[in-house]
XYZ file of C-alpha atoms in Angstrom:
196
model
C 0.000 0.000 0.000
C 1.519 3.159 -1.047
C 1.384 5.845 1.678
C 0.418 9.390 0.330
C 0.935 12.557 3.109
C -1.756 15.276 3.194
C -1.461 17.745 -0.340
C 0.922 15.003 -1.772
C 3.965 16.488 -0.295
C 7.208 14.373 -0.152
C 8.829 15.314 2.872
C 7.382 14.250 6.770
C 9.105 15.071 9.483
C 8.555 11.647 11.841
C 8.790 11.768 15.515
C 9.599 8.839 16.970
C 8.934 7.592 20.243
C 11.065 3.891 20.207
C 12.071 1.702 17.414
C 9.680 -0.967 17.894
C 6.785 1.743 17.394
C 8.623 3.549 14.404
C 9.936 0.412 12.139
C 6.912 -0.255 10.241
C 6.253 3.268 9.769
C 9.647 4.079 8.285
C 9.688 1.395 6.021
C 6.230 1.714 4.925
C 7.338 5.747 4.221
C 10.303 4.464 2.590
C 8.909 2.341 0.556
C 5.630 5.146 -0.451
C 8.851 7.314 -1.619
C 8.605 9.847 1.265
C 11.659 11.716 1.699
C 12.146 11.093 5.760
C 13.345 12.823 8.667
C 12.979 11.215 12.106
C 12.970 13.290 15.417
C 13.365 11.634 18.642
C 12.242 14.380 21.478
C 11.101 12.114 24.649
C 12.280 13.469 27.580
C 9.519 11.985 29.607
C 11.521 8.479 29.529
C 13.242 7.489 32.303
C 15.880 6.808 33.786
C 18.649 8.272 31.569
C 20.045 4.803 31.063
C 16.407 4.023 29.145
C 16.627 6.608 27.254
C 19.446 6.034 25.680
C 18.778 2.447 25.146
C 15.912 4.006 22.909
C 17.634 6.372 21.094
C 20.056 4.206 20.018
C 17.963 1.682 18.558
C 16.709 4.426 16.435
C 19.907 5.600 15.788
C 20.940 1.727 14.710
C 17.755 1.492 12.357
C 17.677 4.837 10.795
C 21.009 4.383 10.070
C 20.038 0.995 8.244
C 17.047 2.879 6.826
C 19.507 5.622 5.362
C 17.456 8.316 7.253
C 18.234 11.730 8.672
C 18.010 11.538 12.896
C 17.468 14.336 14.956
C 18.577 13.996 18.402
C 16.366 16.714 20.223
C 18.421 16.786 23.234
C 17.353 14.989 26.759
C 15.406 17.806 28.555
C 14.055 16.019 31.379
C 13.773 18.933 34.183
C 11.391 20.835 31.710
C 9.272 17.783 31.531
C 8.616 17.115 35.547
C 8.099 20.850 35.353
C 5.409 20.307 32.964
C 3.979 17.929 34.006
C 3.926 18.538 38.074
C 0.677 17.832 39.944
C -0.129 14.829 37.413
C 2.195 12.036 38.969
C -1.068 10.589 40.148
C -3.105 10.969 36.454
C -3.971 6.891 35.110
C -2.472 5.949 31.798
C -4.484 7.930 28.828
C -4.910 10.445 31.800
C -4.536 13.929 31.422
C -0.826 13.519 31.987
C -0.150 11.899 28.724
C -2.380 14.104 27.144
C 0.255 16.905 28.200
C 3.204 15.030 27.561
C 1.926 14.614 23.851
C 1.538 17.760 23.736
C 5.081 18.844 24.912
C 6.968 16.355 22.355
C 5.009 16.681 19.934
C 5.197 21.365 19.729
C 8.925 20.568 19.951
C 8.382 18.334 16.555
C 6.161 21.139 15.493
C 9.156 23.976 16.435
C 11.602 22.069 14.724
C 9.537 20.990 11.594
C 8.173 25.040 10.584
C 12.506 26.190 11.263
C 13.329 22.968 8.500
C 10.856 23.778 6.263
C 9.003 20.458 6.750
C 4.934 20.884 5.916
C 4.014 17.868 7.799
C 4.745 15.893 10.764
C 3.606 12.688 12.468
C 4.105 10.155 15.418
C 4.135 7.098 15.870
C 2.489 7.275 19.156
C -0.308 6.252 17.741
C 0.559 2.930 16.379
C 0.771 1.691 20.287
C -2.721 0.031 21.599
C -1.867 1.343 24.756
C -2.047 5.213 23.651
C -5.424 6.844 23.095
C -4.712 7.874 19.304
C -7.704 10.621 19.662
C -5.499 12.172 22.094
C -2.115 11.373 20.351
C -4.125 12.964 17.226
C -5.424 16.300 18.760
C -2.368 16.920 20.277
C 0.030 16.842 17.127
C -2.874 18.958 15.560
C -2.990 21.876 18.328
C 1.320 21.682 18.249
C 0.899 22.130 14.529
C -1.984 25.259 14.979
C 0.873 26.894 16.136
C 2.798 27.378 12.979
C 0.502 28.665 9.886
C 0.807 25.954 7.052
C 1.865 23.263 8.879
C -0.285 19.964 9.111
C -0.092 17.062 11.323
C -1.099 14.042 9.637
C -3.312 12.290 11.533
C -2.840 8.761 9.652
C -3.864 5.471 11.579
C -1.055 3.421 11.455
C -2.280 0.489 13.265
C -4.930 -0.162 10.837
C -3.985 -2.461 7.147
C -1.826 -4.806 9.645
C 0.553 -1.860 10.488
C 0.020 -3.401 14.402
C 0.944 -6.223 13.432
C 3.946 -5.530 11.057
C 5.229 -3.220 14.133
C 5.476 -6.571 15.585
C 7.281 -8.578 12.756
C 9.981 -5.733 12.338
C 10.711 -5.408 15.922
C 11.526 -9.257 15.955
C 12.993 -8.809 12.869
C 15.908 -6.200 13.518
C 15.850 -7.686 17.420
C 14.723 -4.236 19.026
C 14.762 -4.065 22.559
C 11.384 -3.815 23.219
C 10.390 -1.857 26.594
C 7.632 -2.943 29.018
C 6.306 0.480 29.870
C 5.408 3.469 28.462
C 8.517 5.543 29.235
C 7.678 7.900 32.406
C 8.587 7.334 35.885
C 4.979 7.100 36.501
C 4.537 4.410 34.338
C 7.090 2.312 35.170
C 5.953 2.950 39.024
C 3.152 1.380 37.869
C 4.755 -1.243 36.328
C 6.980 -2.137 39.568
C 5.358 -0.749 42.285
C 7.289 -2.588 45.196
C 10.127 -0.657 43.792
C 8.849 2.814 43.209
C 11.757 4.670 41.530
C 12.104 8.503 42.904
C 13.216 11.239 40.038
């Protein structure tokens, strides 16, 4: 299936999230002749150690891939600044919602100063996100900046869930157990609640 962005243009500016979540969409954007950029802004992942696990799995594969990487920069302080007051917020909660939001006006920032007319996520692809939220909040990042679009494509549907799961065994990503945050992975081991 070929992939065509909003107004046909050839050049998306993809932020990714983690490897496992991203594969299928590169490829299938590779593949659909997109000209490809991927961003990786996630500052809400923790501990630092996790973070750069991720990154550099999407270093390793966009590499492969031959496509540009952006490395945003780590800028964890500004995100427990954000996002103070919502430790307590459930998965899909208002707290995500946020954190979206923050990644995805950075993608925005970055995307309107590189002359990119259209970004995405792959947020979305996950069963575990809300893509309704994921979705409105790469469209208000992109309100910002006159002409630019987020495209709102669902890439879990035509078996994209399911080749996100083939290409992750595939290329052997390390594939997390939790969403990223502190919170989540709190949730995740809760015996063991890890202090930022």
């Amino acid at each position: 299936m070929k992939l065509i962005p909003p107004n046909g243009e050839k050049r998306v500016l993809l932020h990714s999230c983690c490897a496992p979540c991203s594969g299928e969409i590169m490829e299938a954007m590779v593949a659909s002749g997109i000209q490809l950029t991927v961003i990786f802004y996630n500052p809400n992942i923790h501990p630092v150690d996790e973070y750069q696990r991720r990154k550099e799995e999407n270093i390793r594969f966009t590499q492969k891939m031959k496509i540009p990487f952006v490395d945003a920069d780590y800028d964890q302080d500004r995100w427990f600044l954000h996002t103070k007051g919502l430790e307590n917020e459930p998965e899909r909660g208002k707290r995500c919602a946020l954190c979206f939001y923050l990644r995805l006006a950075k993608t925005a920032s970055f995307a309107r100063d590189n002359g990119f007319k259209i970004f995405t996520s792959s947020f979305g692809v996950s069963r575990w996100k809300n893509i309704h939220q994921v979705n409105e909040s790469g469209m208000r990042a992109a309100s910002r900046y006159p002409g630019l679009i987020y495209w709102t494509y669902n890439w879990r549907k035509d078996g994209g869930s399911l080749r996100m799961v083939e290409i992750a065994r595939r290329e052997d990503f390390y594939r997390q157990n939790y969403c990223g945050c502190v919170y989540s992975l709190n949730r995740r081991t809760p015996a063991k609640a890890i202090k930022h």
